[in-house]
């Protein structure tokens, strides 16, 4: 059962008498076209793949190598690598289960994780470009 379809159908019955059938057809097909255009552009431009490659795909490894002190770099780097691969595995494991549950809900969860990541980086990760390890370590004190 899809309650949103039932509600939309009830709304349609009321709107059909208020605004007319033709207008509803125009608004409906235009909104659908716009929605599908956004999705298709995203697929053609590979927006997510490019965005991932520009940041999370490479920068997490570079920053990790720059912010970790030499005395814990091996252990902490190994732990960070384990965490990275664990969460990659977790996303792969759960993606189809989540999509079966709710396509919109799945991408809402992924959106929330990306928003959290952006906020976390903005608050807790220092800029490392052109800085020495000592300057970077000052950020964490």
mmCIF file of N, CA and C in Angstrom:
data_model
loop_
_atom_site.group_PDB
_atom_site.id
_atom_site.type_symbol
_atom_site.label_atom_id
_atom_site.label_comp_id
_atom_site.label_asym_id
_atom_site.label_seq_id
_atom_site.Cartn_x
_atom_site.Cartn_y
_atom_site.Cartn_z
ATOM 1 N N UNK A 1 0.846 -1.186 0.000
ATOM 2 C CA UNK A 1 0.000 0.000 0.000
ATOM 3 C C UNK A 1 0.884 1.239 0.000
ATOM 4 N N UNK A 2 0.540 2.182 -0.808
ATOM 5 C CA UNK A 2 1.283 3.432 -0.918
ATOM 6 C C UNK A 2 0.370 4.586 -0.510
ATOM 7 N N UNK A 3 0.469 5.013 0.746
ATOM 8 C CA UNK A 3 -0.430 6.075 1.228
ATOM 9 C C UNK A 3 -0.261 7.378 0.451
ATOM 10 N N UNK A 4 0.961 7.646 -0.050
ATOM 11 C CA UNK A 4 1.147 8.881 -0.809
ATOM 12 C C UNK A 4 0.336 8.873 -2.104
ATOM 13 N N UNK A 5 0.176 7.684 -2.702
ATOM 14 C CA UNK A 5 -0.639 7.585 -3.921
ATOM 15 C C UNK A 5 -2.114 7.812 -3.610
ATOM 16 N N UNK A 6 -2.559 7.261 -2.487
ATOM 17 C CA UNK A 6 -3.958 7.449 -2.084
ATOM 18 C C UNK A 6 -4.232 8.922 -1.824
ATOM 19 N N UNK A 7 -3.335 9.576 -1.071
ATOM 20 C CA UNK A 7 -3.508 10.999 -0.778
ATOM 21 C C UNK A 7 -3.466 11.842 -2.052
ATOM 22 N N UNK A 8 -2.532 11.522 -2.948
ATOM 23 C CA UNK A 8 -2.440 12.266 -4.210
ATOM 24 C C UNK A 8 -3.688 12.071 -5.059
ATOM 25 N N UNK A 9 -4.231 10.863 -5.055
ATOM 26 C CA UNK A 9 -5.447 10.602 -5.823
ATOM 27 C C UNK A 9 -6.632 11.371 -5.253
ATOM 28 N N UNK A 10 -6.750 11.411 -3.942
ATOM 29 C CA UNK A 10 -7.830 12.182 -3.304
ATOM 30 C C UNK A 10 -7.674 13.668 -3.636
ATOM 31 N N UNK A 11 -6.430 14.156 -3.540
ATOM 32 C CA UNK A 11 -6.162 15.555 -3.876
ATOM 33 C C UNK A 11 -6.496 15.824 -5.347
ATOM 34 N N UNK A 12 -6.174 14.874 -6.212
ATOM 35 C CA UNK A 12 -6.458 15.021 -7.636
ATOM 36 C C UNK A 12 -7.952 15.148 -7.893
ATOM 37 N N UNK A 13 -8.739 14.331 -7.224
ATOM 38 C CA UNK A 13 -10.189 14.404 -7.410
ATOM 39 C C UNK A 13 -10.723 15.785 -7.044
ATOM 40 N N UNK A 14 -10.189 16.355 -5.979
ATOM 41 C CA UNK A 14 -10.624 17.684 -5.551
ATOM 42 C C UNK A 14 -10.099 18.753 -6.517
ATOM 43 N N UNK A 15 -8.812 18.649 -6.900
ATOM 44 C CA UNK A 15 -8.209 19.649 -7.789
ATOM 45 C C UNK A 15 -8.791 19.615 -9.197
ATOM 46 N N UNK A 16 -9.195 18.433 -9.649
ATOM 47 C CA UNK A 16 -9.743 18.315 -11.005
ATOM 48 C C UNK A 16 -10.978 19.187 -11.180
ATOM 49 N N UNK A 17 -11.786 19.286 -10.140
ATOM 50 C CA UNK A 17 -12.980 20.132 -10.211
ATOM 51 C C UNK A 17 -12.641 21.601 -9.984
ATOM 52 N N UNK A 18 -11.597 21.879 -9.249
ATOM 53 C CA UNK A 18 -11.231 23.273 -8.948
ATOM 54 C C UNK A 18 -10.426 23.915 -10.081
ATOM 55 N N UNK A 19 -9.433 23.198 -10.601
ATOM 56 C CA UNK A 19 -8.519 23.823 -11.565
ATOM 57 C C UNK A 19 -8.631 23.279 -12.987
ATOM 58 N N UNK A 20 -9.231 22.148 -13.147
ATOM 59 C CA UNK A 20 -9.384 21.578 -14.486
ATOM 60 C C UNK A 20 -8.413 20.448 -14.750
ATOM 61 N N UNK A 21 -8.823 19.588 -15.645
ATOM 62 C CA UNK A 21 -8.027 18.397 -15.956
ATOM 63 C C UNK A 21 -6.780 18.737 -16.761
ATOM 64 N N UNK A 22 -6.937 19.623 -17.733
ATOM 65 C CA UNK A 22 -5.835 19.983 -18.624
ATOM 66 C C UNK A 22 -4.665 20.558 -17.826
ATOM 67 N N UNK A 23 -4.942 21.488 -16.904
ATOM 68 C CA UNK A 23 -3.891 22.099 -16.096
ATOM 69 C C UNK A 23 -3.172 21.047 -15.249
ATOM 70 N N UNK A 24 -3.921 20.119 -14.679
ATOM 71 C CA UNK A 24 -3.283 19.057 -13.886
ATOM 72 C C UNK A 24 -2.365 18.195 -14.751
ATOM 73 N N UNK A 25 -2.788 17.909 -15.971
ATOM 74 C CA UNK A 25 -1.943 17.126 -16.878
ATOM 75 C C UNK A 25 -0.661 17.894 -17.220
ATOM 76 N N UNK A 26 -0.787 19.187 -17.457
ATOM 77 C CA UNK A 26 0.385 20.003 -17.791
ATOM 78 C C UNK A 26 1.334 20.090 -16.600
ATOM 79 N N UNK A 27 0.801 20.390 -15.416
ATOM 80 C CA UNK A 27 1.636 20.507 -14.220
ATOM 81 C C UNK A 27 2.294 19.166 -13.896
ATOM 82 N N UNK A 28 1.527 18.099 -13.959
ATOM 83 C CA UNK A 28 2.039 16.770 -13.636
ATOM 84 C C UNK A 28 3.173 16.370 -14.583
ATOM 85 N N UNK A 29 2.949 16.475 -15.887
ATOM 86 C CA UNK A 29 3.991 16.047 -16.829
ATOM 87 C C UNK A 29 5.197 16.981 -16.784
ATOM 88 N N UNK A 30 4.993 18.261 -16.508
ATOM 89 C CA UNK A 30 6.124 19.190 -16.392
ATOM 90 C C UNK A 30 6.960 18.876 -15.163
ATOM 91 N N UNK A 31 6.320 18.629 -14.033
ATOM 92 C CA UNK A 31 7.052 18.285 -12.810
ATOM 93 C C UNK A 31 7.805 16.973 -12.974
ATOM 94 N N UNK A 32 7.171 15.997 -13.616
ATOM 95 C CA UNK A 32 7.842 14.719 -13.864
ATOM 96 C C UNK A 32 9.038 14.915 -14.795
ATOM 97 N N UNK A 33 8.876 15.726 -15.829
ATOM 98 C CA UNK A 33 9.968 15.979 -16.769
ATOM 99 C C UNK A 33 11.142 16.653 -16.070
ATOM 100 N N UNK A 34 10.849 17.643 -15.229
ATOM 101 C CA UNK A 34 11.908 18.331 -14.506
ATOM 102 C C UNK A 34 12.650 17.372 -13.572
ATOM 103 N N UNK A 35 11.909 16.563 -12.855
ATOM 104 C CA UNK A 35 12.515 15.591 -11.950
ATOM 105 C C UNK A 35 13.400 14.609 -12.712
ATOM 106 N N UNK A 36 12.901 14.089 -13.813
ATOM 107 C CA UNK A 36 13.673 13.134 -14.613
ATOM 108 C C UNK A 36 14.877 13.794 -15.288
ATOM 109 N N UNK A 37 14.739 15.066 -15.652
ATOM 110 C CA UNK A 37 15.864 15.794 -16.237
ATOM 111 C C UNK A 37 17.009 15.919 -15.229
ATOM 112 N N UNK A 38 16.682 16.252 -13.999
ATOM 113 C CA UNK A 38 17.707 16.368 -12.957
ATOM 114 C C UNK A 38 18.420 15.022 -12.761
ATOM 115 N N UNK A 39 17.650 13.950 -12.718
ATOM 116 C CA UNK A 39 18.245 12.620 -12.548
ATOM 117 C C UNK A 39 19.113 12.267 -13.752
ATOM 118 N N UNK A 40 18.613 12.496 -14.960
ATOM 119 C CA UNK A 40 19.379 12.120 -16.153
ATOM 120 C C UNK A 40 20.648 12.949 -16.294
ATOM 121 N N UNK A 41 20.591 14.243 -15.995
ATOM 122 C CA UNK A 41 21.802 15.073 -16.039
ATOM 123 C C UNK A 41 22.823 14.554 -15.039
ATOM 124 N N UNK A 42 22.351 14.188 -13.866
ATOM 125 C CA UNK A 42 23.239 13.645 -12.850
ATOM 126 C C UNK A 42 23.937 12.376 -13.353
ATOM 127 N N UNK A 43 23.208 11.519 -14.050
ATOM 128 C CA UNK A 43 23.811 10.299 -14.596
ATOM 129 C C UNK A 43 24.774 10.613 -15.733
ATOM 130 N N UNK A 44 24.379 11.524 -16.633
ATOM 131 C CA UNK A 44 25.252 11.861 -17.754
ATOM 132 C C UNK A 44 26.538 12.523 -17.297
ATOM 133 N N UNK A 45 26.432 13.424 -16.357
ATOM 134 C CA UNK A 45 27.612 14.153 -15.893
ATOM 135 C C UNK A 45 28.393 13.393 -14.829
ATOM 136 N N UNK A 46 27.817 12.298 -14.367
ATOM 137 C CA UNK A 46 28.452 11.476 -13.338
ATOM 138 C C UNK A 46 28.848 12.351 -12.140
ATOM 139 N N UNK A 47 27.901 13.178 -11.716
ATOM 140 C CA UNK A 47 28.136 14.163 -10.667
ATOM 141 C C UNK A 47 28.671 13.519 -9.400
ATOM 142 N N UNK A 48 28.058 12.436 -8.958
ATOM 143 C CA UNK A 48 28.490 11.837 -7.703
ATOM 144 C C UNK A 48 29.890 11.235 -7.829
ATOM 145 N N UNK A 49 30.182 10.593 -8.951
ATOM 146 C CA UNK A 49 31.498 9.988 -9.151
ATOM 147 C C UNK A 49 32.575 11.072 -9.151
ATOM 148 N N UNK A 50 32.301 12.162 -9.844
ATOM 149 C CA UNK A 50 33.273 13.257 -9.901
ATOM 150 C C UNK A 50 33.427 13.895 -8.519
ATOM 151 N N UNK A 51 32.311 14.145 -7.833
ATOM 152 C CA UNK A 51 32.380 14.756 -6.505
ATOM 153 C C UNK A 51 33.157 13.858 -5.542
ATOM 154 N N UNK A 52 32.911 12.561 -5.597
ATOM 155 C CA UNK A 52 33.645 11.625 -4.737
ATOM 156 C C UNK A 52 35.138 11.662 -5.066
ATOM 157 N N UNK A 53 35.461 11.625 -6.343
ATOM 158 C CA UNK A 53 36.868 11.605 -6.749
ATOM 159 C C UNK A 53 37.594 12.890 -6.362
ATOM 160 N N UNK A 54 36.886 14.021 -6.398
ATOM 161 C CA UNK A 54 37.505 15.300 -6.046
ATOM 162 C C UNK A 54 37.798 15.417 -4.553
ATOM 163 N N UNK A 55 37.067 14.707 -3.728
ATOM 164 C CA UNK A 55 37.242 14.899 -2.288
ATOM 165 C C UNK A 55 37.455 13.621 -1.524
ATOM 166 N N UNK A 56 36.367 12.976 -1.151
ATOM 167 C CA UNK A 56 36.454 11.816 -0.261
ATOM 168 C C UNK A 56 37.284 10.676 -0.837
ATOM 169 N N UNK A 57 37.286 10.519 -2.143
ATOM 170 C CA UNK A 57 38.026 9.423 -2.754
ATOM 171 C C UNK A 57 39.528 9.518 -2.568
ATOM 172 N N UNK A 58 40.069 10.724 -2.634
ATOM 173 C CA UNK A 58 41.522 10.893 -2.537
ATOM 174 C C UNK A 58 41.958 11.680 -1.313
ATOM 175 N N UNK A 59 41.242 12.733 -0.998
ATOM 176 C CA UNK A 59 41.691 13.635 0.062
ATOM 177 C C UNK A 59 41.767 12.981 1.439
ATOM 178 N N UNK A 60 40.888 12.027 1.715
ATOM 179 C CA UNK A 60 40.946 11.390 3.042
ATOM 180 C C UNK A 60 42.285 10.688 3.247
ATOM 181 N N UNK A 61 42.825 10.081 2.186
ATOM 182 C CA UNK A 61 44.118 9.401 2.296
ATOM 183 C C UNK A 61 45.252 10.415 2.447
ATOM 184 N N UNK A 62 45.174 11.504 1.713
ATOM 185 C CA UNK A 62 46.223 12.522 1.787
ATOM 186 C C UNK A 62 46.219 13.188 3.165
ATOM 187 N N UNK A 63 45.036 13.591 3.617
ATOM 188 C CA UNK A 63 44.943 14.255 4.929
ATOM 189 C C UNK A 63 45.405 13.317 6.030
ATOM 190 N N UNK A 64 45.007 12.053 5.937
ATOM 191 C CA UNK A 64 45.425 11.097 6.965
ATOM 192 C C UNK A 64 46.950 11.051 7.046
ATOM 193 N N UNK A 65 47.616 11.036 5.921
ATOM 194 C CA UNK A 65 49.082 10.962 5.947
ATOM 195 C C UNK A 65 49.700 12.251 6.459
ATOM 196 N N UNK A 66 48.985 13.369 6.364
ATOM 197 C CA UNK A 66 49.540 14.659 6.791
ATOM 198 C C UNK A 66 49.268 14.985 8.260
ATOM 199 N N UNK A 67 48.141 14.536 8.808
ATOM 200 C CA UNK A 67 47.800 14.956 10.169
ATOM 201 C C UNK A 67 48.276 13.994 11.252
ATOM 202 N N UNK A 68 48.640 12.786 10.879
ATOM 203 C CA UNK A 68 49.044 11.812 11.898
ATOM 204 C C UNK A 68 50.516 11.973 12.243
ATOM 205 N N UNK A 69 50.835 12.097 13.523
ATOM 206 C CA UNK A 69 52.239 12.173 13.939
ATOM 207 C C UNK A 69 52.971 10.877 13.582
ATOM 208 N N UNK A 70 54.250 10.989 13.351
ATOM 209 C CA UNK A 70 55.045 9.849 12.900
ATOM 210 C C UNK A 70 54.995 8.683 13.886
ATOM 211 N N UNK A 71 54.961 8.967 15.193
ATOM 212 C CA UNK A 71 55.012 7.890 16.182
ATOM 213 C C UNK A 71 53.743 7.022 16.202
ATOM 214 N N UNK A 72 52.622 7.502 15.646
ATOM 215 C CA UNK A 72 51.399 6.674 15.599
ATOM 216 C C UNK A 72 50.879 6.481 14.178
ATOM 217 N N UNK A 73 51.621 6.969 13.194
ATOM 218 C CA UNK A 73 51.155 6.932 11.804
ATOM 219 C C UNK A 73 50.829 5.512 11.341
ATOM 220 N N UNK A 74 51.668 4.548 11.652
ATOM 221 C CA UNK A 74 51.430 3.174 11.211
ATOM 222 C C UNK A 74 50.163 2.581 11.800
ATOM 223 N N UNK A 75 50.031 2.653 13.119
ATOM 224 C CA UNK A 75 48.863 2.082 13.798
ATOM 225 C C UNK A 75 47.585 2.852 13.454
ATOM 226 N N UNK A 76 47.645 4.182 13.560
ATOM 227 C CA UNK A 76 46.455 4.992 13.281
ATOM 228 C C UNK A 76 46.068 4.905 11.804
ATOM 229 N N UNK A 77 47.054 4.879 10.924
ATOM 230 C CA UNK A 77 46.769 4.739 9.489
ATOM 231 C C UNK A 77 46.127 3.393 9.182
ATOM 232 N N UNK A 78 46.603 2.355 9.848
ATOM 233 C CA UNK A 78 46.004 1.024 9.666
ATOM 234 C C UNK A 78 44.560 1.003 10.160
ATOM 235 N N UNK A 79 44.318 1.615 11.309
ATOM 236 C CA UNK A 79 42.958 1.677 11.851
ATOM 237 C C UNK A 79 42.041 2.479 10.923
ATOM 238 N N UNK A 80 42.521 3.613 10.421
ATOM 239 C CA UNK A 80 41.716 4.437 9.502
ATOM 240 C C UNK A 80 41.413 3.675 8.216
ATOM 241 N N UNK A 81 42.394 2.936 7.706
ATOM 242 C CA UNK A 81 42.182 2.135 6.502
ATOM 243 C C UNK A 81 41.157 1.037 6.761
ATOM 244 N N UNK A 82 41.260 0.380 7.916
ATOM 245 C CA UNK A 82 40.281 -0.647 8.293
ATOM 246 C C UNK A 82 38.874 -0.047 8.365
ATOM 247 N N UNK A 83 38.751 1.110 9.010
ATOM 248 C CA UNK A 83 37.440 1.769 9.118
ATOM 249 C C UNK A 83 36.894 2.130 7.748
ATOM 250 N N UNK A 84 37.749 2.658 6.875
ATOM 251 C CA UNK A 84 37.320 3.025 5.522
ATOM 252 C C UNK A 84 36.773 1.806 4.777
ATOM 253 N N UNK A 85 37.524 0.721 4.768
ATOM 254 C CA UNK A 85 37.089 -0.472 4.051
ATOM 255 C C UNK A 85 35.879 -1.130 4.723
ATOM 256 N N UNK A 86 35.794 -1.056 6.052
ATOM 257 C CA UNK A 86 34.631 -1.606 6.745
ATOM 258 C C UNK A 86 33.360 -0.872 6.312
ATOM 259 N N UNK A 87 33.404 0.459 6.291
ATOM 260 C CA UNK A 87 32.208 1.216 5.905
ATOM 261 C C UNK A 87 31.892 1.064 4.424
ATOM 262 N N UNK A 88 32.908 0.899 3.584
ATOM 263 C CA UNK A 88 32.656 0.598 2.169
ATOM 264 C C UNK A 88 31.928 -0.735 2.040
ATOM 265 N N UNK A 89 32.383 -1.728 2.786
ATOM 266 C CA UNK A 89 31.730 -3.037 2.788
ATOM 267 C C UNK A 89 30.299 -2.922 3.308
ATOM 268 N N UNK A 90 30.108 -2.143 4.381
ATOM 269 C CA UNK A 90 28.778 -1.977 4.964
ATOM 270 C C UNK A 90 27.798 -1.335 3.978
ATOM 271 N N UNK A 91 28.245 -0.327 3.260
ATOM 272 C CA UNK A 91 27.387 0.306 2.247
ATOM 273 C C UNK A 91 27.044 -0.704 1.153
ATOM 274 N N UNK A 92 28.044 -1.448 0.696
ATOM 275 C CA UNK A 92 27.800 -2.453 -0.341
ATOM 276 C C UNK A 92 26.832 -3.528 0.147
ATOM 277 N N UNK A 93 27.008 -3.974 1.386
ATOM 278 C CA UNK A 93 26.148 -5.010 1.958
ATOM 279 C C UNK A 93 24.704 -4.549 2.089
ATOM 280 N N UNK A 94 24.516 -3.318 2.529
ATOM 281 C CA UNK A 94 23.168 -2.858 2.871
ATOM 282 C C UNK A 94 22.445 -2.108 1.753
ATOM 283 N N UNK A 95 23.135 -1.719 0.684
ATOM 284 C CA UNK A 95 22.511 -0.888 -0.354
ATOM 285 C C UNK A 95 21.240 -1.526 -0.924
ATOM 286 N N UNK A 96 21.320 -2.770 -1.340
ATOM 287 C CA UNK A 96 20.136 -3.417 -1.923
ATOM 288 C C UNK A 96 19.021 -3.622 -0.891
ATOM 289 N N UNK A 97 19.400 -3.949 0.328
ATOM 290 C CA UNK A 97 18.392 -4.094 1.386
ATOM 291 C C UNK A 97 17.674 -2.768 1.621
ATOM 292 N N UNK A 98 18.440 -1.695 1.690
ATOM 293 C CA UNK A 98 17.843 -0.378 1.899
ATOM 294 C C UNK A 98 16.982 0.039 0.709
ATOM 295 N N UNK A 99 17.454 -0.229 -0.499
ATOM 296 C CA UNK A 99 16.669 0.130 -1.694
ATOM 297 C C UNK A 99 15.362 -0.646 -1.753
ATOM 298 N N UNK A 100 15.384 -1.908 -1.322
ATOM 299 C CA UNK A 100 14.140 -2.685 -1.255
ATOM 300 C C UNK A 100 13.189 -2.090 -0.221
ATOM 301 N N UNK A 101 13.748 -1.570 0.863
ATOM 302 C CA UNK A 101 12.947 -0.943 1.908
ATOM 303 C C UNK A 101 12.344 0.359 1.404
ATOM 304 N N UNK A 102 13.189 1.256 0.874
ATOM 305 C CA UNK A 102 12.712 2.559 0.415
ATOM 306 C C UNK A 102 13.816 3.243 -0.383
ATOM 307 N N UNK A 103 13.554 3.476 -1.656
ATOM 308 C CA UNK A 103 14.550 4.175 -2.490
ATOM 309 C C UNK A 103 14.807 5.573 -1.953
ATOM 310 N N UNK A 104 13.736 6.294 -1.677
ATOM 311 C CA UNK A 104 13.881 7.644 -1.147
ATOM 312 C C UNK A 104 14.562 7.648 0.208
ATOM 313 N N UNK A 105 14.178 6.700 1.056
ATOM 314 C CA UNK A 105 14.783 6.601 2.375
ATOM 315 C C UNK A 105 16.267 6.281 2.303
ATOM 316 N N UNK A 106 16.642 5.420 1.361
ATOM 317 C CA UNK A 106 18.047 5.061 1.187
ATOM 318 C C UNK A 106 18.876 6.289 0.864
ATOM 319 N N UNK A 107 18.415 7.062 -0.114
ATOM 320 C CA UNK A 107 19.195 8.230 -0.513
ATOM 321 C C UNK A 107 19.092 9.357 0.510
ATOM 322 N N UNK A 108 18.045 9.359 1.314
ATOM 323 C CA UNK A 108 17.969 10.315 2.423
ATOM 324 C C UNK A 108 19.034 9.980 3.463
ATOM 325 N N UNK A 109 19.217 8.700 3.748
ATOM 326 C CA UNK A 109 20.267 8.275 4.682
ATOM 327 C C UNK A 109 21.636 8.661 4.129
ATOM 328 N N UNK A 110 21.884 8.372 2.854
ATOM 329 C CA UNK A 110 23.165 8.718 2.241
ATOM 330 C C UNK A 110 23.383 10.227 2.241
ATOM 331 N N UNK A 111 22.313 10.981 2.009
ATOM 332 C CA UNK A 111 22.403 12.445 2.050
ATOM 333 C C UNK A 111 22.787 12.910 3.448
ATOM 334 N N UNK A 112 22.146 12.349 4.460
ATOM 335 C CA UNK A 112 22.444 12.727 5.844
ATOM 336 C C UNK A 112 23.898 12.421 6.189
ATOM 337 N N UNK A 113 24.405 11.293 5.729
ATOM 338 C CA UNK A 113 25.805 10.941 5.996
ATOM 339 C C UNK A 113 26.732 11.957 5.327
ATOM 340 N N UNK A 114 26.423 12.357 4.100
ATOM 341 C CA UNK A 114 27.253 13.349 3.400
ATOM 342 C C UNK A 114 27.202 14.711 4.093
ATOM 343 N N UNK A 115 26.022 15.113 4.556
ATOM 344 C CA UNK A 115 25.896 16.380 5.289
ATOM 345 C C UNK A 115 26.698 16.311 6.583
ATOM 346 N N UNK A 116 26.572 15.201 7.311
ATOM 347 C CA UNK A 116 27.344 15.014 8.539
ATOM 348 C C UNK A 116 28.842 15.093 8.244
ATOM 349 N N UNK A 117 29.277 14.445 7.163
ATOM 350 C CA UNK A 117 30.694 14.452 6.799
ATOM 351 C C UNK A 117 31.172 15.871 6.515
ATOM 352 N N UNK A 118 30.394 16.638 5.754
ATOM 353 C CA UNK A 118 30.778 18.017 5.451
ATOM 354 C C UNK A 118 30.888 18.847 6.722
ATOM 355 N N UNK A 119 29.932 18.682 7.632
ATOM 356 C CA UNK A 119 29.979 19.421 8.897
ATOM 357 C C UNK A 119 31.164 18.977 9.762
ATOM 358 N N UNK A 120 31.404 17.686 9.810
ATOM 359 C CA UNK A 120 32.532 17.158 10.586
ATOM 360 C C UNK A 120 33.846 17.739 10.067
ATOM 361 N N UNK A 121 34.033 17.716 8.754
ATOM 362 C CA UNK A 121 35.263 18.240 8.160
ATOM 363 C C UNK A 121 35.389 19.736 8.433
ATOM 364 N N UNK A 122 34.280 20.477 8.287
ATOM 365 C CA UNK A 122 34.322 21.927 8.518
ATOM 366 C C UNK A 122 34.717 22.257 9.955
ATOM 367 N N UNK A 123 34.308 21.432 10.905
ATOM 368 C CA UNK A 123 34.575 21.714 12.324
ATOM 369 C C UNK A 123 35.894 21.109 12.798
ATOM 370 N N UNK A 124 36.192 19.875 12.407
ATOM 371 C CA UNK A 124 37.271 19.120 13.047
ATOM 372 C C UNK A 124 38.522 18.873 12.212
ATOM 373 N N UNK A 125 38.482 19.096 10.911
ATOM 374 C CA UNK A 125 39.644 18.786 10.068
ATOM 375 C C UNK A 125 40.333 20.081 9.640
ATOM 376 N N UNK A 126 41.614 20.235 9.984
ATOM 377 C CA UNK A 126 42.319 21.466 9.625
ATOM 378 C C UNK A 126 42.750 21.465 8.155
ATOM 379 N N UNK A 127 42.971 22.646 7.619
ATOM 380 C CA UNK A 127 43.577 22.759 6.292
ATOM 381 C C UNK A 127 45.043 22.392 6.447
ATOM 382 N N UNK A 128 45.563 21.524 5.586
ATOM 383 C CA UNK A 128 46.937 21.071 5.720
ATOM 384 C C UNK A 128 47.840 21.582 4.597
ATOM 385 N N UNK A 129 47.269 22.199 3.600
ATOM 386 C CA UNK A 129 48.050 22.669 2.453
ATOM 387 C C UNK A 129 49.120 23.662 2.915
ATOM 388 N N UNK A 130 50.370 23.346 2.608
ATOM 389 C CA UNK A 130 51.474 24.245 2.904
ATOM 390 C C UNK A 130 51.834 24.364 4.378
ATOM 391 N N UNK A 131 51.358 23.442 5.212
ATOM 392 C CA UNK A 131 51.630 23.527 6.653
ATOM 393 C C UNK A 131 52.537 22.384 7.091
ATOM 394 N N UNK A 132 53.324 22.672 8.101
ATOM 395 C CA UNK A 132 54.172 21.628 8.681
ATOM 396 C C UNK A 132 53.333 20.800 9.641
ATOM 397 N N UNK A 133 53.866 19.647 10.022
ATOM 398 C CA UNK A 133 53.170 18.779 10.980
ATOM 399 C C UNK A 133 52.946 19.517 12.299
ATOM 400 N N UNK A 134 53.923 20.314 12.711
ATOM 401 C CA UNK A 134 53.784 21.069 13.970
ATOM 402 C C UNK A 134 52.622 22.076 13.881
ATOM 403 N N UNK A 135 52.508 22.764 12.746
ATOM 404 C CA UNK A 135 51.414 23.723 12.566
ATOM 405 C C UNK A 135 50.053 23.012 12.564
ATOM 406 N N UNK A 136 50.013 21.860 11.935
ATOM 407 C CA UNK A 136 48.770 21.079 11.895
ATOM 408 C C UNK A 136 48.413 20.601 13.294
ATOM 409 N N UNK A 137 49.390 20.144 14.056
ATOM 410 C CA UNK A 137 49.151 19.643 15.413
ATOM 411 C C UNK A 137 48.631 20.743 16.335
ATOM 412 N N UNK A 138 49.002 22.002 16.088
ATOM 413 C CA UNK A 138 48.493 23.120 16.880
ATOM 414 C C UNK A 138 46.983 23.212 16.798
ATOM 415 N N UNK A 139 46.422 22.848 15.672
ATOM 416 C CA UNK A 139 44.964 22.877 15.497
ATOM 417 C C UNK A 139 44.279 21.973 16.500
ATOM 418 N N UNK A 140 44.899 20.851 16.864
ATOM 419 C CA UNK A 140 44.265 19.864 17.734
ATOM 420 C C UNK A 140 44.500 20.129 19.224
ATOM 421 N N UNK A 141 45.223 21.176 19.545
ATOM 422 C CA UNK A 141 45.504 21.461 20.964
ATOM 423 C C UNK A 141 44.524 22.437 21.526
#
